[in-house]
mmCIF file with all atom_site columns, C-alpha atoms and ligand atoms in Angstrom:
data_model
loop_
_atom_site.group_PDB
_atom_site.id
_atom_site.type_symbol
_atom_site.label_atom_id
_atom_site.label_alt_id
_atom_site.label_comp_id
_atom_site.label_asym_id
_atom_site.label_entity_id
_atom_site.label_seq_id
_atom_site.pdbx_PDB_ins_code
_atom_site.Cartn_x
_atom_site.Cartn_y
_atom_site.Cartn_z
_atom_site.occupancy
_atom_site.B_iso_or_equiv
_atom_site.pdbx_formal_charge
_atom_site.auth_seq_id
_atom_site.auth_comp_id
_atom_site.auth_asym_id
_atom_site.auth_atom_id
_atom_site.pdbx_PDB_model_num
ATOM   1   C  CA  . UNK A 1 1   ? 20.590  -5.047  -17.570 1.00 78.00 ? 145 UNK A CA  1
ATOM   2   C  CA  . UNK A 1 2   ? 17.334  -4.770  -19.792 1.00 84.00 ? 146 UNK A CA  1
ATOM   3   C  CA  . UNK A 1 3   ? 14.715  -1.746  -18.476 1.00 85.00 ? 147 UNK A CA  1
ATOM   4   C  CA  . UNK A 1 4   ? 12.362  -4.688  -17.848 1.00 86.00 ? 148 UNK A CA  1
ATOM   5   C  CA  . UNK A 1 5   ? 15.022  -6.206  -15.424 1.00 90.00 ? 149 UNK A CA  1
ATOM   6   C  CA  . UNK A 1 6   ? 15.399  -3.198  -13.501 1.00 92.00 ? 150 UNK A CA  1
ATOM   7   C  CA  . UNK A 1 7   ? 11.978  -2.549  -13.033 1.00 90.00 ? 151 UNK A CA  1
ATOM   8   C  CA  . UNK A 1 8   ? 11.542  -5.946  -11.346 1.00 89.00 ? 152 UNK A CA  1
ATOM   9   C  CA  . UNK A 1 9   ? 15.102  -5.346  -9.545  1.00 92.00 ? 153 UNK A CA  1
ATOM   10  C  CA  . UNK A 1 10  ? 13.258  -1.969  -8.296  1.00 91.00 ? 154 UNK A CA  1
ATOM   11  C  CA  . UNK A 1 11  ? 9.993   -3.554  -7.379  1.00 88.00 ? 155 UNK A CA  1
ATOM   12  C  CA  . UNK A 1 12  ? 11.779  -6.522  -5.275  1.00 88.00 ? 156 UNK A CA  1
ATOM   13  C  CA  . UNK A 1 13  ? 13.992  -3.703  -3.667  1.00 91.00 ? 157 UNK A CA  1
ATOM   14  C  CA  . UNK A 1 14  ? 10.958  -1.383  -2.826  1.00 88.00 ? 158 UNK A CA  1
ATOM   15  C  CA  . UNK A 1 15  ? 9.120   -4.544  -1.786  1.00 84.00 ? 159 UNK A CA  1
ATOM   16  C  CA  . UNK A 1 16  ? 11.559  -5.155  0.670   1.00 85.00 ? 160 UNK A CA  1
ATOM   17  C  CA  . UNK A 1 17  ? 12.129  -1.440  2.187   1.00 86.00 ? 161 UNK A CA  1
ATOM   18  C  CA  . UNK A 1 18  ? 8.929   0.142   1.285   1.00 86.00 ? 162 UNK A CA  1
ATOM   19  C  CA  . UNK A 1 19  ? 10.641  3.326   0.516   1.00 88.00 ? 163 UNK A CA  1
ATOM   20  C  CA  . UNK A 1 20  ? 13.719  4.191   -1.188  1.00 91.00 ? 164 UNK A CA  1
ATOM   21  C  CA  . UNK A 1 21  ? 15.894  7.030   -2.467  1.00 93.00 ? 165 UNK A CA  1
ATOM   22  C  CA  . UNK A 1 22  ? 15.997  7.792   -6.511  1.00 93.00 ? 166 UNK A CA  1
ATOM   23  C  CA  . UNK A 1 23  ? 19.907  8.460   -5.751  1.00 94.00 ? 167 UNK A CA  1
ATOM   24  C  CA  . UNK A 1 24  ? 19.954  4.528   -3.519  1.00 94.00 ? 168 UNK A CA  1
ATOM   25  C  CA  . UNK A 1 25  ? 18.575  3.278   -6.547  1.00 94.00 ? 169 UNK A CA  1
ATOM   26  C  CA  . UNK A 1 26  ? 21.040  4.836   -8.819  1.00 95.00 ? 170 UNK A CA  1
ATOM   27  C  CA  . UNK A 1 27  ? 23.861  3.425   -7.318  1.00 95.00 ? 171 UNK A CA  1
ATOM   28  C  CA  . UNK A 1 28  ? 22.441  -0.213  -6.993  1.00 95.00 ? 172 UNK A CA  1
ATOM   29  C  CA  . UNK A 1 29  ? 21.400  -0.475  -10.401 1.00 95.00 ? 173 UNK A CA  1
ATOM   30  C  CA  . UNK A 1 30  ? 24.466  1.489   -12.288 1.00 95.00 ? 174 UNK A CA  1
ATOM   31  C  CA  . UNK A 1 31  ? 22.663  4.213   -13.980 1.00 95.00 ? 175 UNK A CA  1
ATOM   32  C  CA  . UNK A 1 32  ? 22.572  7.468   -14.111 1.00 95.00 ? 176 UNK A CA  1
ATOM   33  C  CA  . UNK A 1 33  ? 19.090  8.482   -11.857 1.00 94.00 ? 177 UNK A CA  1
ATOM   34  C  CA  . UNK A 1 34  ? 17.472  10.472  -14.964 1.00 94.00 ? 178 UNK A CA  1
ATOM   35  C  CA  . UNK A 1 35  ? 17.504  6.400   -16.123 1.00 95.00 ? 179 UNK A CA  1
ATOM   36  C  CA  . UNK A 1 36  ? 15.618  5.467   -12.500 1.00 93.00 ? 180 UNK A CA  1
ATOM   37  C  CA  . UNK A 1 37  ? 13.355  8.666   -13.191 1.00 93.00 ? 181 UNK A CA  1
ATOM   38  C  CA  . UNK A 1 38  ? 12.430  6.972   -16.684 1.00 93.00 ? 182 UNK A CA  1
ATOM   39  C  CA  . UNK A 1 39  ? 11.998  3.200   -14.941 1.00 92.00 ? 183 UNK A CA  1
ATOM   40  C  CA  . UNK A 1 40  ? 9.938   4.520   -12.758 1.00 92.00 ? 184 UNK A CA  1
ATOM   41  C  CA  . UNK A 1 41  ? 7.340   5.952   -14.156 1.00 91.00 ? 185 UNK A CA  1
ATOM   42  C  CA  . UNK A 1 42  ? 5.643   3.167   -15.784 1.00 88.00 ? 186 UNK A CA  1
ATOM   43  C  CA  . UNK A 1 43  ? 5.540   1.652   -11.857 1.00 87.00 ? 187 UNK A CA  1
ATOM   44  C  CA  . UNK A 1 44  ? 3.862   5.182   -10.794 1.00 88.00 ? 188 UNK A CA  1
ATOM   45  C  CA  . UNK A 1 45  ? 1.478   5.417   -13.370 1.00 86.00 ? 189 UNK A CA  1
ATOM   46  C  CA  . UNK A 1 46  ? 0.405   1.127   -12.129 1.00 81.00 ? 190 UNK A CA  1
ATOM   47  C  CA  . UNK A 1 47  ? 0.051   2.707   -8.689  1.00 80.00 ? 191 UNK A CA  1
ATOM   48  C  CA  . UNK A 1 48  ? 2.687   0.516   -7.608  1.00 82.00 ? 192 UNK A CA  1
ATOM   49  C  CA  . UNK A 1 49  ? 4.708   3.242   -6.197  1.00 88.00 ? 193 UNK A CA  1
ATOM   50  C  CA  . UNK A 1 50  ? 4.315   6.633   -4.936  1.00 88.00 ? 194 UNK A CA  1
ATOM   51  C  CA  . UNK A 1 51  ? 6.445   9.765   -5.466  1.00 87.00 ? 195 UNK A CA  1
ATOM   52  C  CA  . UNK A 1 52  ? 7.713   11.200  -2.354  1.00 86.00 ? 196 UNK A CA  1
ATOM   53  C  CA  . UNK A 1 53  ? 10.465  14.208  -2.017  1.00 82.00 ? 197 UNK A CA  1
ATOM   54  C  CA  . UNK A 1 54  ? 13.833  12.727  -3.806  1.00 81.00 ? 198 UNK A CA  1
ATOM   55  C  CA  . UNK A 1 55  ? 12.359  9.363   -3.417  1.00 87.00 ? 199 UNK A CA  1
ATOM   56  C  CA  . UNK A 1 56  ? 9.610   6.383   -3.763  1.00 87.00 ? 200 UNK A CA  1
ATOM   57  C  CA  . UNK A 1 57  ? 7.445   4.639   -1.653  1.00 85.00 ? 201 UNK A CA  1
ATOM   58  C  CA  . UNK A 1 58  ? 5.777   1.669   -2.070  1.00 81.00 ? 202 UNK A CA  1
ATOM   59  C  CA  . UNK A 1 59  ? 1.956   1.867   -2.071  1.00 78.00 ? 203 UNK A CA  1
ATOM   60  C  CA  . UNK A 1 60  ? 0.807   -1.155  -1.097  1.00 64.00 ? 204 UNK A CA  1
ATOM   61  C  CA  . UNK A 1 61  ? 3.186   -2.783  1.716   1.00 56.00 ? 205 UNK A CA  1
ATOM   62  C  CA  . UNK A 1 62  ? 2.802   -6.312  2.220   1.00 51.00 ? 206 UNK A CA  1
ATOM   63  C  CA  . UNK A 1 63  ? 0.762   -7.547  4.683   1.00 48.00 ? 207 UNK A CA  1
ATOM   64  C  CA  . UNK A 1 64  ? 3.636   -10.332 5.922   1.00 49.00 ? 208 UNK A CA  1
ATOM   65  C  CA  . UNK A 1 65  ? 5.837   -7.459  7.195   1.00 51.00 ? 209 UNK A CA  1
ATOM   66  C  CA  . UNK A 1 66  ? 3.220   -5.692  9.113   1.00 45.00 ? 210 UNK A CA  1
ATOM   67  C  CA  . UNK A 1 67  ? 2.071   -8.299  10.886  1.00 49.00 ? 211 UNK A CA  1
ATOM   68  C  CA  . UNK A 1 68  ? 5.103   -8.087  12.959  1.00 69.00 ? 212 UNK A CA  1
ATOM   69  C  CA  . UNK A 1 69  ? 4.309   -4.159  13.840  1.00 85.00 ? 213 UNK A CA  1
ATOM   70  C  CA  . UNK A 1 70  ? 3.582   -2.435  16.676  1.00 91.00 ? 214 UNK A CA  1
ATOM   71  C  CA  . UNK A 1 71  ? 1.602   0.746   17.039  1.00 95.00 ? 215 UNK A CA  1
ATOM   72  C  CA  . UNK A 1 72  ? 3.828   3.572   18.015  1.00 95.00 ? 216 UNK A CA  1
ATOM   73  C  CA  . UNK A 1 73  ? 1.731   5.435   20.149  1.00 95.00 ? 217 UNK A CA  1
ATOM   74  C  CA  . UNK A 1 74  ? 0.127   2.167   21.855  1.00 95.00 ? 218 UNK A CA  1
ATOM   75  C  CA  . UNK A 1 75  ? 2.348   -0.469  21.008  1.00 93.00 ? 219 UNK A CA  1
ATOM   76  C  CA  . UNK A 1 76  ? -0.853  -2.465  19.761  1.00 93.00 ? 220 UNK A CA  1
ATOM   77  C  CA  . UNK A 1 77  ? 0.123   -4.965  16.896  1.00 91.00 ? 221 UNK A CA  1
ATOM   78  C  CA  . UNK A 1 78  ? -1.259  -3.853  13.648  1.00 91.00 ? 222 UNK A CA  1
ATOM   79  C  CA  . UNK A 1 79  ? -4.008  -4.642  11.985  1.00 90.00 ? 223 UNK A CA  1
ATOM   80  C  CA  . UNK A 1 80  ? -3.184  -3.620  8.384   1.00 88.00 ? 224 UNK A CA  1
ATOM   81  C  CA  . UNK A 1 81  ? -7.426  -2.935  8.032   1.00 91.00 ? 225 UNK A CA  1
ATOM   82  C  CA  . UNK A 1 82  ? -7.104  -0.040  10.297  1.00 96.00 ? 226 UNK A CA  1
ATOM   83  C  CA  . UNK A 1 83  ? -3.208  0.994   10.072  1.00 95.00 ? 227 UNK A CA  1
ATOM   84  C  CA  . UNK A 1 84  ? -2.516  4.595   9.598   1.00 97.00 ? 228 UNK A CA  1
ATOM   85  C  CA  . UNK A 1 85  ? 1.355   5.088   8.377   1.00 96.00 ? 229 UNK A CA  1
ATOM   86  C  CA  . UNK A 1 86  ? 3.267   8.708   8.599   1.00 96.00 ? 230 UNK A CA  1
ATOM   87  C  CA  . UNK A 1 87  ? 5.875   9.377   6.006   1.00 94.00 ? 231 UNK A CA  1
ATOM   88  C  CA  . UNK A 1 88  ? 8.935   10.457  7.058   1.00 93.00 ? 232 UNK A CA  1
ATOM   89  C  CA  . UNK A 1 89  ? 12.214  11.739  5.495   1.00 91.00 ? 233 UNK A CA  1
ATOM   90  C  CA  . UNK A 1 90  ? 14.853  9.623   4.725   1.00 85.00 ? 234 UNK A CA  1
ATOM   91  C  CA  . UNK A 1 91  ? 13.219  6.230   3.694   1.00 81.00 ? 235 UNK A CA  1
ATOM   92  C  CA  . UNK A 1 92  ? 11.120  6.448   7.552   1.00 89.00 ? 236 UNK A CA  1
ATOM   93  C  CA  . UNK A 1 93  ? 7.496   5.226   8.232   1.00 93.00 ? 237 UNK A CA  1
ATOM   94  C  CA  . UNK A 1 94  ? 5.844   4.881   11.648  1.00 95.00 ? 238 UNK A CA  1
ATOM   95  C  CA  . UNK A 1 95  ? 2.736   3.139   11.905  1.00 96.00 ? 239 UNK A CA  1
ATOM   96  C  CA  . UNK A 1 96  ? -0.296  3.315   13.880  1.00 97.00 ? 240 UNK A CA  1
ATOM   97  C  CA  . UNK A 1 97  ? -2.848  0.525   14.693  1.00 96.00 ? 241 UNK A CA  1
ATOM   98  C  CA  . UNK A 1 98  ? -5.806  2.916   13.513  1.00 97.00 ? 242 UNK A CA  1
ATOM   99  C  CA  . UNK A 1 99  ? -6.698  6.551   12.920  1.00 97.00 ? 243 UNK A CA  1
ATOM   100 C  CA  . UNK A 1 100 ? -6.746  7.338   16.137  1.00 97.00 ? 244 UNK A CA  1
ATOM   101 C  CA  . UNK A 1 101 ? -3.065  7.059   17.558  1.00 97.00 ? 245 UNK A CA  1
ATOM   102 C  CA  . UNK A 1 102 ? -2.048  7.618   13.485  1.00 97.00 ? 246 UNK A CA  1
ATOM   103 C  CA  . UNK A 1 103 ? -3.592  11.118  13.919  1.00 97.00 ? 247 UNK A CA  1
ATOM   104 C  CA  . UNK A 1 104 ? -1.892  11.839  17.747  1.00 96.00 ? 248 UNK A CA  1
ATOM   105 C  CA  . UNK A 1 105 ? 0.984   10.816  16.357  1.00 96.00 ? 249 UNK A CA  1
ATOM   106 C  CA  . UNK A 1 106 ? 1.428   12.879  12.913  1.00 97.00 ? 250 UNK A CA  1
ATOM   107 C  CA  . UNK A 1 107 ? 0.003   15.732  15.080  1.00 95.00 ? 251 UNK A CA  1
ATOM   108 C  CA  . UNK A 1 108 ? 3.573   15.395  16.702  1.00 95.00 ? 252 UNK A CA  1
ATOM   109 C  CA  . UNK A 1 109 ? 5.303   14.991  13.217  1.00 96.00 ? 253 UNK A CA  1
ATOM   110 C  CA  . UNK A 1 110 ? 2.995   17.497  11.831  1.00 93.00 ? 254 UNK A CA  1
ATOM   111 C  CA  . UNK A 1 111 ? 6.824   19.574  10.661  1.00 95.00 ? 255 UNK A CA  1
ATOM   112 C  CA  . UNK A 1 112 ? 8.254   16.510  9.924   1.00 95.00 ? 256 UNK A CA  1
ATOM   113 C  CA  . UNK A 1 113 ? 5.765   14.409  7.941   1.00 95.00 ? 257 UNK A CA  1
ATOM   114 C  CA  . UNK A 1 114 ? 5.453   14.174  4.383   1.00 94.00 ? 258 UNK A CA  1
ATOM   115 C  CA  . UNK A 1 115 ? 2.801   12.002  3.828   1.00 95.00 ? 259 UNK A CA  1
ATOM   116 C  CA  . UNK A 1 116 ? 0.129   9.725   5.831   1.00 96.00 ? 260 UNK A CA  1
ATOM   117 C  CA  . UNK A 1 117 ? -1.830  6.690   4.145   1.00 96.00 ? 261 UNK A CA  1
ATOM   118 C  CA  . UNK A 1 118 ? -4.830  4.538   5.755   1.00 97.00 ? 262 UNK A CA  1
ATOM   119 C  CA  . UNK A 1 119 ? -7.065  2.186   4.862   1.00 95.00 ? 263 UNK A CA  1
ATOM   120 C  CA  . UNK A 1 120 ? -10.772 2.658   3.440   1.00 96.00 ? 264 UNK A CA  1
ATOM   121 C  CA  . UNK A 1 121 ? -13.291 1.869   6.584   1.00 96.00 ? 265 UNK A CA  1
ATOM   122 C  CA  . UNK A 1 122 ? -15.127 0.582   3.329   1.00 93.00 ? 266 UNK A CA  1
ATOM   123 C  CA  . UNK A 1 123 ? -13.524 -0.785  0.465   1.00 91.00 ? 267 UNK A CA  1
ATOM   124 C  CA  . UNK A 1 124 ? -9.920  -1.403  2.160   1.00 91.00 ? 268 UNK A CA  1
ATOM   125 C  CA  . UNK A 1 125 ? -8.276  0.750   -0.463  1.00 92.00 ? 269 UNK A CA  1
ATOM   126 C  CA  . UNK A 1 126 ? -5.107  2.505   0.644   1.00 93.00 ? 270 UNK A CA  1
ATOM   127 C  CA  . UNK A 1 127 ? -6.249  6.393   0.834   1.00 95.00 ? 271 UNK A CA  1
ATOM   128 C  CA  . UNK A 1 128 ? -4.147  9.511   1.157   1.00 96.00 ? 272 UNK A CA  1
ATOM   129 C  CA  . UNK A 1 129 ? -4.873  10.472  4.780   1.00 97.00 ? 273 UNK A CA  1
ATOM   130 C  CA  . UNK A 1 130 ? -4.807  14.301  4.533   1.00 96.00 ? 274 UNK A CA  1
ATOM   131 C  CA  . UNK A 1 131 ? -7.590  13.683  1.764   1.00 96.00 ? 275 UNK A CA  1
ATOM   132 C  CA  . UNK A 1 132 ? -10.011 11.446  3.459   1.00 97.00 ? 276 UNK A CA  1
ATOM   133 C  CA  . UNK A 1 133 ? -13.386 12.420  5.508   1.00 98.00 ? 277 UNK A CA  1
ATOM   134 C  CA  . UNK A 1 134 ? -13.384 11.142  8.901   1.00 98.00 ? 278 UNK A CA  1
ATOM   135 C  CA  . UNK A 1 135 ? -16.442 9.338   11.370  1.00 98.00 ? 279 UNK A CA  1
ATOM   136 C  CA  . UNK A 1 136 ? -16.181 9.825   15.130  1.00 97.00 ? 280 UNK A CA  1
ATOM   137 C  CA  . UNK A 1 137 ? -18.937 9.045   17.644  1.00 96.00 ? 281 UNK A CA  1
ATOM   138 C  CA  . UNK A 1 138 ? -20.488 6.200   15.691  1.00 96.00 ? 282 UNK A CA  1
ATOM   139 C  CA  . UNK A 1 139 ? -22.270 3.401   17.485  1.00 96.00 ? 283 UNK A CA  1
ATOM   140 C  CA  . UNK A 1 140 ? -20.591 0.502   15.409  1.00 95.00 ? 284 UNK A CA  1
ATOM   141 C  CA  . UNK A 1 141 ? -17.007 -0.979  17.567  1.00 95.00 ? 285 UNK A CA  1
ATOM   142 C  CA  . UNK A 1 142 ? -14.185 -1.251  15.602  1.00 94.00 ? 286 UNK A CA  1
ATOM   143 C  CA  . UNK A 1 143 ? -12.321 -2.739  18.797  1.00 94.00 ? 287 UNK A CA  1
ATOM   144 C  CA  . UNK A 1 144 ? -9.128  -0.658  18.486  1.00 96.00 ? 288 UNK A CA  1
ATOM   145 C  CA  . UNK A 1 145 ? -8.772  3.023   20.274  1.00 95.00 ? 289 UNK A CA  1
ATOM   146 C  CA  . UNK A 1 146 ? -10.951 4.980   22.070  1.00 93.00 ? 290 UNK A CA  1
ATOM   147 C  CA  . UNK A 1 147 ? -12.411 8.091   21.094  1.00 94.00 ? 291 UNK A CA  1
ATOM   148 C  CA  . UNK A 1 148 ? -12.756 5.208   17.467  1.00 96.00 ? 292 UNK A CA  1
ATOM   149 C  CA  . UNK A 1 149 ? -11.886 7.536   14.261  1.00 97.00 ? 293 UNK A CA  1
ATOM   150 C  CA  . UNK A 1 150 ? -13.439 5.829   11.149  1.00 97.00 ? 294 UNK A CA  1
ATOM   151 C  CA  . UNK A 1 151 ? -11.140 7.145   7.526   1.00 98.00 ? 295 UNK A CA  1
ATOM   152 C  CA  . UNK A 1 152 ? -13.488 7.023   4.568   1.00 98.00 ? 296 UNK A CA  1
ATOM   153 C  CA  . UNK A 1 153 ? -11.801 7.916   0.601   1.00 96.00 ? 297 UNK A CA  1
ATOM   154 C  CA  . UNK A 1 154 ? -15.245 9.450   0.051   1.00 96.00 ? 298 UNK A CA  1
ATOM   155 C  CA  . UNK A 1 155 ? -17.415 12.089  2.011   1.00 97.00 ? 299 UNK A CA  1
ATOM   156 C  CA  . UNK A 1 156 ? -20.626 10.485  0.460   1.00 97.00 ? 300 UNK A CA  1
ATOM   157 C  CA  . UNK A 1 157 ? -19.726 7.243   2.183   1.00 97.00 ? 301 UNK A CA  1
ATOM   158 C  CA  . UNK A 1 158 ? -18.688 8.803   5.206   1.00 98.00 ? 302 UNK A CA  1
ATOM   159 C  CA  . UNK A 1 159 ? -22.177 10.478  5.276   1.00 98.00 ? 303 UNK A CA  1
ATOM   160 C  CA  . UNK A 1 160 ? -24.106 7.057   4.472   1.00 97.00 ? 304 UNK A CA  1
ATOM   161 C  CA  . UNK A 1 161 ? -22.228 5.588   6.788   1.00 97.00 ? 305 UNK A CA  1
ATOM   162 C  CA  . UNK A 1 162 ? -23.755 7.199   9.990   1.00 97.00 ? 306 UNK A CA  1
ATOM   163 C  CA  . UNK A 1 163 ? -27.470 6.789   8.438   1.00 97.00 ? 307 UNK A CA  1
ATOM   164 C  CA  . UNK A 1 164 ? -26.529 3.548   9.321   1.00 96.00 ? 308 UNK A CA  1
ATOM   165 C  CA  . UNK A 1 165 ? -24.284 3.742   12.384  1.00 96.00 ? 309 UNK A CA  1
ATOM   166 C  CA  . UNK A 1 166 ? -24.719 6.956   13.508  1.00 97.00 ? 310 UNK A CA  1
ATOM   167 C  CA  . UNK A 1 167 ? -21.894 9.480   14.661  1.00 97.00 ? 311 UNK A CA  1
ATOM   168 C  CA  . UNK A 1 168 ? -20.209 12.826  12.736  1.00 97.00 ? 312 UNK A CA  1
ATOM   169 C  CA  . UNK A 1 169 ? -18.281 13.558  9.652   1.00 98.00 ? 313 UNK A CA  1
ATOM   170 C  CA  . UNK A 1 170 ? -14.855 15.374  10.208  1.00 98.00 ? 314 UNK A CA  1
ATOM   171 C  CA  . UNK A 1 171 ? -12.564 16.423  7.403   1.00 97.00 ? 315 UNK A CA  1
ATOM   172 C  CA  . UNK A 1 172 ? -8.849  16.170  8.464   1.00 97.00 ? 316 UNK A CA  1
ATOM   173 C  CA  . UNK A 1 173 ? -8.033  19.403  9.725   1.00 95.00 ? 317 UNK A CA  1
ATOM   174 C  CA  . UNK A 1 174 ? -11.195 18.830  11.803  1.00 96.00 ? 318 UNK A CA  1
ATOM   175 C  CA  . UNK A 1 175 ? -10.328 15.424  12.961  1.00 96.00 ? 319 UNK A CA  1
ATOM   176 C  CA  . UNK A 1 176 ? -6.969  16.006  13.755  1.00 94.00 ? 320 UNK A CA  1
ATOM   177 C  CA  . UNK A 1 177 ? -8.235  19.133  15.829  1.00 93.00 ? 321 UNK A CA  1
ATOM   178 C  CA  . UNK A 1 178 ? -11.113 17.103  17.859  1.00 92.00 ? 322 UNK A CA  1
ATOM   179 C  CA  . UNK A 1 179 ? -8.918  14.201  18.215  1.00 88.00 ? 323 UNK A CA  1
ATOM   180 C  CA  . UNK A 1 180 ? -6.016  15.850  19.856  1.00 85.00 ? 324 UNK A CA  1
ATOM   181 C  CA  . UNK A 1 181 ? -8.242  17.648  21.860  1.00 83.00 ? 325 UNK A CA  1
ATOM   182 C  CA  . UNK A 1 182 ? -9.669  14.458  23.499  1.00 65.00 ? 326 UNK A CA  1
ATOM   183 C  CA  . UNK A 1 183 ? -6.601  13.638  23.998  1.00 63.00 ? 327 UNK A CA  1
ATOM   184 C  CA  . UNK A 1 184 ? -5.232  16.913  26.333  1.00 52.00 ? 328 UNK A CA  1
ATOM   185 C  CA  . UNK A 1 185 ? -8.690  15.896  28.135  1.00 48.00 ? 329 UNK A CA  1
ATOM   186 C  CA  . UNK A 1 186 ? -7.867  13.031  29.218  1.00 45.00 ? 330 UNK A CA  1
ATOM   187 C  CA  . UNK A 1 187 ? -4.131  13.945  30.178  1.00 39.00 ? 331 UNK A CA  1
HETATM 188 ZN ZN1 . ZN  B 2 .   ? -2.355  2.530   18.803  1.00 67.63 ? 170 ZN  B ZN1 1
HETATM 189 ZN ZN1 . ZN  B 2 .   ? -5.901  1.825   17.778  1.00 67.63 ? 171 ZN  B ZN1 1
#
């Protein structure tokens, strides 16, 4: 098999299971994994993939698979606009319908996870969750969970945001903190 072929093998594989082991992949294909290691990089450096511990996860998951998801904290179906997905060891992701059960629920995974990805409130990008700024007590309804939490890639947004809608800017830690708070409240 040609590199080229085994890139697409690897991109119809990681299409399919959204994350996968460099070792899996090693034994599929028939070469050695310093071989995956070298295939893989041009699909990392596309943003195609993402590096996690002793594996890869696929960046952009299709949105015909997670139409068929269910939150895991509310067992909403998801709404790939306002999922939040925790990444998990051994090829596992849970998914949320928004930042709001995504952020009660990696606060239980909080040993566990190794990565959480949203969604952009404004441009619908996929954003690295533990990097984002946050918007809680806005005006606008986003028609998912109650107290609403709002992921934005950039502060600055986050911060024109509320000129416009009103409510606070939270970094993670802060978020994660407030949210889980609300949530003992209620309890
Ligand atoms: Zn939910
Ligand atoms: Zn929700």
């Amino acid at each position: 098999m040609f590199p080229i072929e085994r890139r697409n093998r690897i991109k119809e594989l990681i299409a399919d299971r959204h994350t996968m082991r460099i070792s899996e992949l090693s034994k599929i294909l028939g070469v050695s994994e310093m071989t995956i290691h070298r295939d893989l990089k041009p699909l990392i450096d596309d943003g195609y993939i993402t590096k996690t511990f002793g594996g890869i996860t696929l960046k952009y998951v299709p949105v015909h698979k997670a139409s068929e998801e269910h939150c895991v904290i509310c067992h909403k179906l998801i709404n790939e606009k306002l999922a939040y997905r925790i990444i998990l060891p051994d090829s596992k992701i849970e998914t949320a319908c928004c930042a709001h059960c995504g952020l009660i629920r990696h606060y239980q995974l909080r040993d566990k996870a190794i990565q959480a990805i949203c969604c952009d409130f404004l441009n619908q990008t996929t954003i690295n969750a533990a990097l984002a700024a946050y918007v809680m007590d806005t005006s606008l309804n986003i028609g998912c969970c109650q107290p609403q939490v709002l992921p934005f890639n950039l502060k600055e947004h986050a911060e024109k945001f509320i000129k416009g809608f009103g409510g606070t800017v939270y970094t993670f830690e802060e978020v994660m903190e407030k949210n889980n708070r609300n949530m003992h409240c209620k309890a």
